[in-house]
């Protein structure tokens, strides 16, 4: 019979808007304190089911290949699985020495991979979803902002490799929302029109419909405006490095 604490451990799920649960961990790049070590930067904390498995291998190679691209957007990567440090090291060495995937080879994973044999961190972050597996983490992705707040969460099942274009798109879209105080519509990419938050009063609704400024309002609640791709990228990718510890 499971205790209440054990049940709570398994179903603990941080939510969007929560402070990212704090932890100290052993990783392939030394010890980290999360999210404290990442103050001033975005980070993506992601879990995978196990070392030496093919989908995970393809994902790690892709993330490692894209690490610089995420770094230019002020975003660090941190992986986690319920394996030990030596397994992680052996797997990453094998990836570098032997595995070729979609033209990528000799791929060195330089971002930290957390060992979590005790499942303590995986449970804290709701990465164990017993209907899928009681011993392997699902493919969870937590986007954490420079203040340590969880801004987006995506979960994939064990059998489904993630779409990295979407992870990057989501990161840039959230940074754009923050920088320009706008929202982003379906399938938005830099250069596409952005959404102005809906009018909160009758007066603003009327203004939106009658103003001739930069807004394009199809109705009082659906207004967009142009936002140059260059302006987005200049703001997102050339931000001064705000890192306190990294
Ligand atoms: C994989 O990474 O290939 C994998 C891991 C767990 C279950 C299914 C696939």
Short mmCIF file of C-alpha atoms and ligand atoms in Angstrom, two decimals:
data_model
loop_
_atom_site.label_atom_id
_atom_site.label_comp_id
_atom_site.label_asym_id
_atom_site.label_seq_id
_atom_site.Cartn_x
_atom_site.Cartn_y
_atom_site.Cartn_z
CA UNK A 1 0.00 0.00 0.00
CA UNK A 2 1.47 3.33 -1.06
CA UNK A 3 1.68 6.15 1.46
CA UNK A 4 0.07 9.50 0.70
CA UNK A 5 3.57 10.97 0.30
CA UNK A 6 4.46 8.34 -2.30
CA UNK A 7 1.28 9.06 -4.25
CA UNK A 8 1.93 12.80 -4.06
CA UNK A 9 5.53 12.27 -5.22
CA UNK A 10 4.36 10.52 -8.37
CA UNK A 11 1.61 12.97 -9.23
CA UNK A 12 3.52 16.14 -8.34
CA UNK A 13 3.24 18.27 -11.49
CA UNK A 14 4.67 21.78 -11.58
CA UNK A 15 2.46 24.08 -13.59
CA UNK A 16 2.98 26.95 -15.98
CA UNK A 17 3.59 30.08 -13.89
CA UNK A 18 5.09 28.14 -10.96
CA UNK A 19 8.60 28.74 -9.73
CA UNK A 20 10.67 25.82 -11.10
CA UNK A 21 11.17 23.36 -8.20
CA UNK A 22 14.71 23.74 -6.95
CA UNK A 23 17.19 20.85 -6.88
CA UNK A 24 20.87 20.04 -6.72
CA UNK A 25 22.07 17.32 -9.11
CA UNK A 26 25.09 15.37 -10.28
CA UNK A 27 25.51 15.70 -14.05
CA UNK A 28 27.93 14.81 -16.81
CA UNK A 29 29.22 18.40 -16.53
CA UNK A 30 29.57 18.46 -12.73
CA UNK A 31 27.12 19.48 -10.05
CA UNK A 32 24.33 21.93 -10.84
CA UNK A 33 21.76 23.83 -8.79
CA UNK A 34 18.60 24.30 -10.76
CA UNK A 35 17.16 26.82 -11.50
CA UNK A 36 19.52 29.03 -9.46
CA UNK A 37 22.60 28.46 -11.67
CA UNK A 38 20.55 29.62 -14.65
CA UNK A 39 19.35 32.97 -13.33
CA UNK A 40 19.27 35.50 -16.15
CA UNK A 41 19.00 32.82 -18.84
CA UNK A 42 16.24 30.74 -20.32
CA UNK A 43 16.68 27.02 -19.87
CA UNK A 44 15.09 23.89 -21.24
CA UNK A 45 15.01 21.02 -18.75
CA UNK A 46 14.04 17.85 -20.57
CA UNK A 47 13.75 14.20 -19.61
CA UNK A 48 14.17 11.07 -21.67
CA UNK A 49 13.31 7.45 -20.81
CA UNK A 50 16.73 5.80 -20.78
CA UNK A 51 20.32 5.84 -22.00
CA UNK A 52 21.27 3.51 -24.86
CA UNK A 53 17.85 3.68 -26.51
CA UNK A 54 17.41 4.72 -30.13
CA UNK A 55 14.81 7.50 -30.00
CA UNK A 56 16.65 9.14 -27.09
CA UNK A 57 19.92 8.84 -28.99
CA UNK A 58 18.44 10.63 -32.02
CA UNK A 59 17.09 13.36 -29.72
CA UNK A 60 20.37 13.88 -27.89
CA UNK A 61 22.26 14.16 -31.15
CA UNK A 62 19.76 16.71 -32.43
CA UNK A 63 19.81 18.78 -29.24
CA UNK A 64 23.63 18.71 -29.16
CA UNK A 65 23.72 19.76 -32.82
CA UNK A 66 21.40 22.69 -32.03
CA UNK A 67 23.00 23.68 -28.73
CA UNK A 68 24.71 26.79 -30.18
CA UNK A 69 21.47 27.92 -31.82
CA UNK A 70 19.67 27.75 -28.47
CA UNK A 71 22.63 29.44 -26.75
CA UNK A 72 22.36 32.37 -29.17
CA UNK A 73 18.79 32.75 -27.96
CA UNK A 74 20.10 32.91 -24.37
CA UNK A 75 18.90 29.38 -23.62
CA UNK A 76 20.77 26.52 -21.93
CA UNK A 77 19.87 22.84 -22.21
CA UNK A 78 19.76 20.31 -19.37
CA UNK A 79 18.82 16.64 -19.86
CA UNK A 80 17.71 14.04 -17.32
CA UNK A 81 17.08 10.31 -17.21
CA UNK A 82 16.71 7.70 -14.52
CA UNK A 83 20.17 6.30 -15.13
CA UNK A 84 23.46 6.66 -13.28
CA UNK A 85 26.37 8.93 -14.11
CA UNK A 86 28.59 6.16 -15.54
CA UNK A 87 25.82 4.96 -17.83
CA UNK A 88 25.38 8.55 -19.03
CA UNK A 89 29.10 8.91 -19.67
CA UNK A 90 29.31 5.58 -21.52
CA UNK A 91 26.25 6.43 -23.64
CA UNK A 92 27.51 9.89 -24.60
CA UNK A 93 30.92 8.42 -25.52
CA UNK A 94 29.21 5.80 -27.70
CA UNK A 95 27.14 8.47 -29.42
CA UNK A 96 30.28 10.44 -30.24
CA UNK A 97 32.30 7.45 -31.39
CA UNK A 98 29.78 5.34 -33.25
CA UNK A 99 26.41 6.83 -34.04
CA UNK A 100 25.45 8.61 -37.21
CA UNK A 101 21.97 10.06 -37.64
CA UNK A 102 20.64 12.26 -40.43
CA UNK A 103 24.12 13.35 -41.47
CA UNK A 104 25.18 14.12 -37.88
CA UNK A 105 28.24 12.26 -36.59
CA UNK A 106 31.01 12.74 -34.00
CA UNK A 107 28.43 14.56 -31.95
CA UNK A 108 29.66 15.60 -28.53
CA UNK A 109 26.98 16.32 -25.95
CA UNK A 110 28.36 19.25 -23.98
CA UNK A 111 25.28 20.21 -21.99
CA UNK A 112 24.65 18.57 -18.59
CA UNK A 113 22.85 15.25 -18.37
CA UNK A 114 21.48 14.69 -14.86
CA UNK A 115 21.74 11.32 -13.11
CA UNK A 116 18.50 10.58 -11.30
CA UNK A 117 18.62 6.97 -10.20
CA UNK A 118 16.52 7.81 -7.13
CA UNK A 119 13.85 9.42 -9.39
CA UNK A 120 13.72 12.28 -6.91
CA UNK A 121 13.95 15.02 -9.54
CA UNK A 122 11.81 13.17 -12.08
CA UNK A 123 9.05 12.85 -9.48
CA UNK A 124 9.35 16.50 -8.48
CA UNK A 125 8.75 17.49 -12.08
CA UNK A 126 5.97 15.00 -12.90
CA UNK A 127 8.21 13.22 -15.38
CA UNK A 128 7.09 9.79 -14.13
CA UNK A 129 3.67 9.07 -15.56
CA UNK A 130 2.85 5.54 -14.38
CA UNK A 131 0.31 4.85 -17.14
CA UNK A 132 3.24 5.16 -19.56
CA UNK A 133 6.03 3.75 -17.37
CA UNK A 134 6.70 3.48 -13.63
CA UNK A 135 10.46 3.39 -14.05
CA UNK A 136 11.24 5.53 -17.08
CA UNK A 137 10.62 9.25 -17.45
CA UNK A 138 8.35 10.37 -20.27
CA UNK A 139 9.76 12.91 -22.73
CA UNK A 140 8.98 16.07 -20.76
CA UNK A 141 10.15 19.55 -21.77
CA UNK A 142 10.11 22.42 -19.27
CA UNK A 143 10.85 25.94 -20.54
CA UNK A 144 12.11 28.03 -17.62
CA UNK A 145 12.55 31.77 -17.96
CA UNK A 146 15.41 33.97 -16.67
CA UNK A 147 13.56 34.46 -13.36
CA UNK A 148 13.19 30.71 -12.80
CA UNK A 149 9.49 30.59 -13.71
CA UNK A 150 8.08 27.69 -15.73
CA UNK A 151 6.68 29.23 -18.90
CA UNK A 152 5.71 26.20 -21.00
CA UNK A 153 5.57 22.43 -20.60
CA UNK A 154 5.33 19.83 -23.34
CA UNK A 155 5.03 16.08 -22.76
CA UNK A 156 5.60 13.33 -25.33
CA UNK A 157 5.18 9.59 -24.84
CA UNK A 158 8.13 7.20 -24.85
CA UNK A 159 7.78 6.21 -28.48
CA UNK A 160 7.64 9.75 -29.92
CA UNK A 161 10.78 11.77 -30.65
CA UNK A 162 10.41 15.51 -30.12
CA UNK A 163 10.18 18.14 -32.85
CA UNK A 164 13.11 20.48 -32.28
CA UNK A 165 11.89 23.14 -34.69
CA UNK A 166 8.84 23.45 -32.46
CA UNK A 167 10.92 23.68 -29.27
CA UNK A 168 12.97 26.51 -30.81
CA UNK A 169 9.86 28.21 -32.23
CA UNK A 170 8.16 28.11 -28.82
CA UNK A 171 11.23 29.60 -27.14
CA UNK A 172 11.50 32.48 -29.63
CA UNK A 173 7.74 33.10 -29.50
CA UNK A 174 7.76 33.41 -25.70
CA UNK A 175 10.77 35.71 -25.81
CA UNK A 176 9.00 37.82 -28.44
CA UNK A 177 5.86 38.03 -26.29
CA UNK A 178 7.98 39.26 -23.38
CA UNK A 179 10.01 41.74 -25.42
CA UNK A 180 7.14 43.30 -27.41
CA UNK A 181 4.14 42.71 -25.12
CA UNK A 182 2.24 40.77 -27.78
CA UNK A 183 0.86 37.27 -28.25
CA UNK A 184 1.67 34.97 -31.16
CA UNK A 185 -0.98 33.25 -33.28
CA UNK A 186 -1.13 29.66 -34.51
CA UNK A 187 2.03 28.48 -36.25
CA UNK A 188 3.71 31.87 -35.69
CA UNK A 189 7.28 32.31 -36.79
CA UNK A 190 9.45 35.47 -36.73
CA UNK A 191 8.25 37.80 -39.49
CA UNK A 192 4.58 36.81 -39.14
CA UNK A 193 2.05 39.28 -37.75
CA UNK A 194 1.57 39.24 -33.97
CA UNK A 195 -1.59 39.50 -31.88
CA UNK A 196 -2.52 42.43 -29.66
CA UNK A 197 -4.15 41.33 -26.42
CA UNK A 198 -7.95 41.62 -26.53
CA UNK A 199 -9.56 44.92 -25.52
CA UNK A 200 -10.42 44.94 -21.82
CA UNK A 201 -13.04 47.67 -21.95
CA UNK A 202 -15.75 49.01 -24.26
CA UNK A 203 -13.72 52.20 -24.78
CA UNK A 204 -10.64 50.30 -25.92
CA UNK A 205 -12.80 48.06 -28.13
CA UNK A 206 -14.22 51.16 -29.85
CA UNK A 207 -10.73 52.70 -30.19
CA UNK A 208 -9.41 49.52 -31.77
CA UNK A 209 -12.13 49.57 -34.43
CA UNK A 210 -11.79 53.25 -35.28
CA UNK A 211 -8.05 53.85 -35.00
CA UNK A 212 -6.06 54.13 -38.17
CA UNK A 213 -2.72 53.31 -36.59
CA UNK A 214 -0.59 50.23 -37.08
CA UNK A 215 -3.27 47.77 -35.91
CA UNK A 216 -5.21 45.58 -38.30
CA UNK A 217 -8.49 44.75 -36.49
CA UNK A 218 -10.84 42.21 -38.07
CA UNK A 219 -13.13 42.76 -35.11
CA UNK A 220 -12.69 44.47 -31.72
CA UNK A 221 -11.20 41.31 -30.19
CA UNK A 222 -8.99 40.22 -33.11
CA UNK A 223 -6.25 42.72 -33.85
CA UNK A 224 -2.85 42.01 -35.32
CA UNK A 225 0.15 44.14 -36.20
CA UNK A 226 3.29 43.74 -38.23
CA UNK A 227 6.54 42.92 -36.46
CA UNK A 228 9.63 42.73 -38.61
CA UNK A 229 11.61 39.54 -38.48
CA UNK A 230 14.83 41.58 -38.17
CA UNK A 231 13.46 43.44 -35.18
CA UNK A 232 12.47 40.21 -33.47
CA UNK A 233 15.81 38.58 -34.10
CA UNK A 234 17.77 41.69 -33.11
CA UNK A 235 15.95 41.74 -29.77
CA UNK A 236 16.08 38.04 -29.09
CA UNK A 237 19.43 36.98 -30.41
CA UNK A 238 21.58 40.00 -29.55
CA UNK A 239 20.43 40.38 -25.97
CA UNK A 240 23.33 41.13 -23.67
CA UNK A 241 24.31 38.15 -21.63
CA UNK A 242 22.36 38.65 -18.43
CA UNK A 243 23.72 35.52 -16.79
CA UNK A 244 24.65 35.82 -13.17
CA UNK A 245 26.37 32.46 -12.83
CA UNK A 246 26.79 30.98 -16.32
C1 LIG B 1 13.81 4.98 -27.26
O1 LIG B 1 14.38 5.98 -26.87
O2 LIG B 1 14.08 4.45 -28.33
C2 LIG B 1 12.69 4.38 -26.46
C3 LIG B 1 12.77 4.43 -25.08
C4 LIG B 1 11.75 3.87 -24.34
C5 LIG B 1 10.67 3.28 -24.97
C6 LIG B 1 10.59 3.28 -26.37
C7 LIG B 1 11.63 3.83 -27.11
#
